[in-house]
CSV table of C-alpha atoms and ligand atoms in Angstrom, one decimal:
chain,number,residue,atom,x,y,z
A,16,MET,CA,-16.4,-11.2,13.8
A,17,ASN,CA,-18.7,-10.5,16.7
A,18,PHE,CA,-21.2,-7.7,16.9
A,19,LEU,CA,-19.0,-5.5,19.1
A,20,THR,CA,-16.0,-5.9,16.7
A,21,GLN,CA,-18.3,-4.9,13.8
A,22,VAL,CA,-19.5,-1.8,15.7
A,23,LEU,CA,-15.9,-0.9,16.6
A,24,HIS,CA,-14.9,-1.4,13.0
A,25,LEU,CA,-17.3,1.2,11.9
A,26,VAL,CA,-16.4,3.6,14.7
A,27,GLY,CA,-12.6,3.0,14.1
A,28,SER,CA,-12.8,3.4,10.3
A,29,GLY,CA,-14.9,6.6,10.7
A,30,ALA,CA,-12.5,8.1,13.3
A,31,ALA,CA,-9.4,7.3,11.2
A,32,ALA,CA,-11.0,8.6,8.0
A,33,PHE,CA,-12.1,11.8,9.9
A,34,ILE,CA,-8.6,12.4,11.1
A,35,THR,CA,-7.0,11.8,7.8
A,36,ALA,CA,-9.6,13.8,5.8
A,37,ARG,CA,-9.2,16.7,8.3
A,38,ASN,CA,-5.4,16.6,7.9
A,39,MET,CA,-5.7,16.5,4.1
A,40,ARG,CA,-8.1,19.5,4.0
A,41,ASP,CA,-6.1,21.7,6.4
A,42,PRO,CA,-3.3,23.4,4.4
A,43,LEU,CA,-1.1,23.3,7.5
A,44,THR,CA,-1.3,19.5,8.0
A,45,ARG,CA,-1.6,18.6,4.3
A,46,PRO,CA,2.2,18.4,3.5
A,47,ASN,CA,2.7,15.9,6.4
A,48,THR,CA,-0.3,13.8,5.4
A,49,LEU,CA,1.0,13.7,1.7
A,50,ALA,CA,4.5,12.8,2.9
A,51,SER,CA,3.2,9.9,5.1
A,52,LEU,CA,1.2,8.6,2.1
A,53,GLN,CA,4.1,8.9,-0.2
A,54,LEU,CA,6.4,6.9,2.2
A,55,ALA,CA,3.8,4.3,2.8
A,56,GLU,CA,2.9,3.8,-0.9
A,57,SER,CA,6.5,3.7,-2.3
A,58,GLY,CA,7.7,1.8,0.8
A,59,SER,CA,5.5,-1.2,-0.1
A,60,VAL,CA,7.1,-1.6,-3.6
A,61,PRO,CA,10.3,-3.6,-2.6
A,62,PHE,CA,8.1,-5.8,-0.3
A,63,LEU,CA,5.7,-6.6,-3.1
A,64,GLU,CA,8.5,-7.2,-5.7
A,65,THR,CA,10.2,-9.7,-3.4
A,66,LEU,CA,6.8,-11.5,-3.0
A,67,ARG,CA,6.4,-11.5,-6.7
A,68,ASP,CA,9.8,-13.1,-7.2
A,69,ARG,CA,8.9,-15.7,-4.6
A,70,ALA,CA,5.6,-16.5,-6.2
A,71,ALA,CA,7.3,-16.9,-9.5
A,72,THR,CA,9.9,-19.3,-8.0
A,73,GLU,CA,7.2,-21.2,-6.4
A,74,GLY,CA,5.4,-21.6,-9.8
A,75,ASP,CA,2.4,-19.4,-9.1
A,76,LEU,CA,2.7,-17.3,-12.2
A,77,TRP,CA,-0.9,-15.9,-11.9
A,78,LEU,CA,0.0,-14.4,-8.5
A,79,ALA,CA,3.4,-13.3,-9.7
A,80,GLU,CA,1.7,-11.3,-12.5
A,81,LYS,CA,-0.8,-9.7,-10.1
A,82,LEU,CA,2.0,-8.7,-7.7
A,83,THR,CA,4.0,-7.1,-10.6
A,84,ARG,CA,1.0,-5.0,-11.4
A,85,HIS,CA,0.4,-4.3,-7.7
A,86,ALA,CA,4.0,-3.1,-7.2
A,87,ASN,CA,3.8,-0.8,-10.3
A,88,ASP,CA,0.6,0.7,-9.0
A,89,GLU,CA,2.0,1.4,-5.5
A,90,ARG,CA,5.1,3.0,-7.2
A,91,ARG,CA,2.7,5.3,-9.2
A,92,HIS,CA,0.8,6.1,-6.0
A,93,GLY,CA,4.0,7.2,-4.3
A,94,GLN,CA,4.7,9.5,-7.3
A,95,ILE,CA,1.2,11.0,-7.1
A,96,PHE,CA,1.8,12.1,-3.5
A,97,ALA,CA,5.4,13.2,-4.2
A,98,HIS,CA,4.1,15.4,-7.1
A,99,ALA,CA,1.4,16.9,-4.9
A,100,LEU,CA,4.1,17.7,-2.3
A,101,ARG,CA,6.3,19.3,-4.9
A,102,GLN,CA,3.4,21.5,-5.9
A,103,LEU,CA,3.4,22.9,-2.4
A,104,ASN,CA,7.2,23.3,-2.7
A,105,LYS,CA,7.8,20.5,-0.1
A,106,GLN,CA,9.5,17.1,-0.2
A,107,VAL,CA,9.8,14.2,2.1
A,108,ILE,CA,12.7,14.6,4.7
A,109,ASP,CA,16.0,13.0,3.6
A,110,PHE,CA,16.2,10.6,6.5
A,111,LYS,CA,19.9,10.1,5.9
A,112,ASN,CA,20.5,13.7,7.0
A,113,THR,CA,18.3,13.5,10.1
A,114,PRO,CA,20.1,13.9,13.4
A,115,LYS,CA,20.3,10.6,15.4
A,116,SER,CA,18.3,12.1,18.3
A,117,VAL,CA,15.2,12.2,16.1
A,118,GLU,CA,15.4,8.5,15.2
A,119,LYS,CA,16.7,7.2,18.5
A,120,ALA,CA,19.8,5.3,17.4
A,121,GLY,CA,19.5,1.5,17.3
A,122,GLU,CA,15.8,1.4,18.3
A,123,PRO,CA,13.6,0.0,15.6
A,124,LYS,CA,10.7,2.4,14.9
A,125,ARG,CA,7.6,1.2,16.6
A,126,ASN,CA,4.2,1.6,14.8
A,127,PRO,CA,1.3,1.0,17.2
A,128,PHE,CA,-1.0,0.1,14.3
A,129,PHE,CA,1.4,-2.6,12.8
A,130,ASP,CA,2.4,-3.9,16.2
A,131,ALA,CA,-1.2,-4.6,17.0
A,132,TYR,CA,-2.2,-5.8,13.5
A,133,PHE,CA,0.6,-8.3,13.3
A,134,GLU,CA,0.5,-9.3,17.0
A,135,GLY,CA,2.0,-12.7,17.5
A,136,TYR,CA,4.2,-12.5,14.4
A,137,THR,CA,8.0,-12.0,14.7
A,138,SER,CA,9.6,-9.5,12.3
A,139,ALA,CA,11.4,-12.4,10.7
A,140,GLU,CA,8.0,-14.1,10.0
A,141,LEU,CA,6.8,-10.9,8.3
A,142,LYS,CA,9.6,-10.6,5.8
A,143,PRO,CA,8.5,-11.1,2.3
A,144,GLU,CA,10.8,-14.1,1.9
A,145,ALA,CA,9.0,-15.9,4.8
A,146,ILE,CA,5.5,-14.6,5.3
A,147,ASP,CA,2.8,-17.2,5.2
A,148,TRP,CA,0.9,-16.6,2.0
A,149,ILE,CA,-2.5,-16.7,3.6
A,150,ALA,CA,-1.5,-14.2,6.2
A,151,PHE,CA,-0.1,-11.9,3.6
A,152,LEU,CA,-3.1,-12.2,1.3
A,153,ALA,CA,-5.8,-11.8,4.0
A,154,SER,CA,-4.0,-9.0,6.0
A,155,THR,CA,-3.3,-7.0,2.8
A,156,TYR,CA,-6.9,-7.7,1.5
A,157,ILE,CA,-8.3,-5.9,4.5
A,158,LEU,CA,-5.8,-2.9,4.2
A,159,GLU,CA,-6.5,-2.5,0.5
A,160,LEU,CA,-10.3,-2.7,0.9
A,161,ASP,CA,-10.3,-0.1,3.7
A,162,ALA,CA,-7.7,2.1,1.9
A,163,SER,CA,-9.9,2.3,-1.2
A,164,LYS,CA,-12.8,3.8,0.9
A,165,ASP,CA,-10.4,6.0,2.9
A,166,PHE,CA,-8.9,7.5,-0.2
A,167,VAL,CA,-12.4,8.4,-1.6
A,168,ARG,CA,-13.2,10.2,1.7
A,169,MET,CA,-9.9,12.0,1.5
A,170,ALA,CA,-10.5,13.0,-2.1
A,171,ASN,CA,-13.9,14.3,-1.3
A,172,VAL,CA,-12.7,17.0,1.2
A,173,LEU,CA,-10.5,18.6,-1.4
A,174,PRO,CA,-11.9,21.7,-3.2
A,175,GLU,CA,-12.4,21.6,-6.9
A,176,ASP,CA,-12.3,25.4,-7.5
A,177,GLU,CA,-8.4,25.5,-7.3
A,178,PRO,CA,-6.3,23.6,-9.9
A,179,VAL,CA,-3.7,22.1,-7.5
A,180,SER,CA,-6.3,20.6,-5.2
A,181,ALA,CA,-8.6,19.6,-8.1
A,182,ASN,CA,-5.6,17.7,-9.7
A,183,LEU,CA,-4.7,16.0,-6.4
A,184,LYS,CA,-8.3,15.0,-5.9
A,185,LYS,CA,-8.3,13.4,-9.4
A,186,GLY,CA,-5.0,11.6,-8.5
A,187,ILE,CA,-6.4,10.3,-5.1
A,188,LEU,CA,-9.5,9.0,-6.8
A,189,SER,CA,-7.4,7.0,-9.2
A,190,VAL,CA,-5.4,5.7,-6.3
A,191,ALA,CA,-8.7,4.6,-4.7
A,192,SER,CA,-9.8,2.7,-7.7
A,193,ASP,CA,-6.4,0.9,-7.9
A,194,GLU,CA,-6.8,-0.1,-4.3
A,195,THR,CA,-10.2,-1.6,-5.0
A,196,GLY,CA,-8.5,-3.7,-7.8
A,197,HIS,CA,-5.8,-4.9,-5.3
A,198,ALA,CA,-8.4,-6.0,-2.8
A,199,ALA,CA,-10.2,-7.9,-5.6
A,200,TYR,CA,-7.2,-9.9,-6.8
A,201,LEU,CA,-6.1,-10.6,-3.1
A,202,ARG,CA,-9.5,-12.1,-2.4
A,203,GLU,CA,-9.4,-14.1,-5.6
A,204,ALA,CA,-5.9,-15.4,-4.5
A,205,LEU,CA,-7.4,-16.5,-1.2
A,206,GLU,CA,-10.3,-18.2,-3.1
A,207,ARG,CA,-7.8,-20.1,-5.2
A,208,ARG,CA,-6.1,-21.5,-2.2
A,209,LEU,CA,-9.0,-22.0,0.3
A,210,THR,CA,-12.6,-23.1,0.5
A,211,ALA,CA,-15.3,-20.5,0.7
A,212,GLY,CA,-15.8,-21.1,4.4
A,213,GLU,CA,-12.0,-20.8,5.1
A,214,VAL,CA,-11.8,-17.6,3.2
A,215,ASP,CA,-14.6,-16.1,5.3
A,216,ALA,CA,-12.9,-17.2,8.5
A,217,VAL,CA,-9.5,-15.9,7.6
A,218,ILE,CA,-11.0,-12.6,6.5
A,219,ASP,CA,-12.9,-12.4,9.7
A,220,THR,CA,-9.8,-12.9,11.7
A,221,TRP,CA,-7.9,-10.1,10.0
A,222,ARG,CA,-10.9,-7.8,10.2
A,223,THR,CA,-10.9,-8.3,14.0
A,224,ARG,CA,-7.1,-7.6,14.0
A,225,LYS,CA,-7.6,-4.4,12.0
A,226,VAL,CA,-10.2,-3.2,14.5
A,227,ASN,CA,-7.9,-3.8,17.4
A,228,ALA,CA,-5.0,-2.2,15.6
A,229,MET,CA,-7.1,0.9,14.8
A,230,LEU,CA,-8.0,1.2,18.5
A,231,ALA,CA,-4.3,1.0,19.4
A,232,MET,CA,-3.5,3.6,16.9
A,233,ILE,CA,-6.2,6.0,17.9
A,234,SER,CA,-5.3,5.7,21.6
A,235,ASN,CA,-1.7,6.4,20.8
A,236,PHE,CA,-2.9,9.4,18.7
A,237,ILE,CA,-4.9,10.8,21.6
A,238,GLN,CA,-2.0,10.2,24.0
A,239,LYS,CA,0.2,12.3,21.8
A,240,SER,CA,-2.7,14.8,21.4
A,241,GLY,CA,-2.4,14.6,17.7
A,242,LYS,CA,1.2,15.7,17.4
A,243,SER,CA,3.0,13.6,14.9
A,244,PRO,CA,6.6,14.2,13.9
A,245,SER,CA,7.2,16.3,10.8
A,246,LEU,CA,8.0,14.3,7.7
A,247,VAL,CA,8.6,17.2,5.3
A,248,GLN,CA,11.1,19.9,4.6
A,249,ASP,CA,10.9,22.9,2.2
A,250,GLY,CA,12.2,22.6,-1.4
A,251,VAL,CA,11.7,20.4,-4.4
A,252,PRO,CA,14.0,17.3,-4.6
A,253,THR,CA,16.6,17.0,-7.3
A,254,GLU,CA,16.1,13.3,-7.3
A,255,MET,CA,13.5,11.1,-5.6
A,256,SER,CA,15.0,9.5,-2.5
A,257,GLU,CA,14.3,5.9,-1.6
A,258,ALA,CA,11.6,5.5,0.9
A,259,PRO,CA,12.0,3.2,4.0
A,260,ALA,CA,10.3,-0.1,3.6
A,261,ALA,CA,6.9,-0.3,5.0
A,262,LEU,CA,3.9,-2.5,4.3
A,263,ALA,CA,1.2,-0.2,2.9
A,264,ALA,CA,-1.9,-0.2,0.7
B,5,FE2,FE1,-1.6,2.3,-3.0
B,6,FE2,FE1,-2.8,-0.9,-3.0
């Protein structure tokens, strides 16, 4: 990673953390922030479980066990955000009932961050059945490491003098500590497969990709002048609906 990338990393992380923390603190934007976190966290579970099965089939039981724990943690993270939404008398929109015009029929949803982060990879190459192990481990390591810090920042903007916020703050801090654990095992998994120099090089590559992806996301955010589509509706769910698959921390 060159010096400019390093500086942009700090600026990009700071800007994204500022936006998320602001959206978490503001009662008007908090539901949407919680909903997007719920979708991202629970959406990663099927991806991780498929990878776990693949690791087991390939005989890497150490990794399979770590991935089992990882998937369970992400499921729990999704539940923490779903619970926080219910306390605001909100729930994630049931996408099955969304009019087609909202989702643009037939067009896959584009995410400027993920498009840039995984630039050069086809969607088939990013499927859990096919993704290159090193690419998975290193790309997820960077996301988990940064997520652990972002969640601490998010928790810190929540007030403690009111029980619902205080409870959410505790939940988010426990999420942050799980993400730190995820980053640690992912790095260890890289170290089991690569030499120290190779680990540094591959992490450096994904750090640079993350910086570029953050810039893509921030410029998209500015173009839309901060308007993101609503992900929540009023009411408490009778059953938890399945979240769409997405790679998340
Ligand atoms: Fe998580
Ligand atoms: Fe995680």
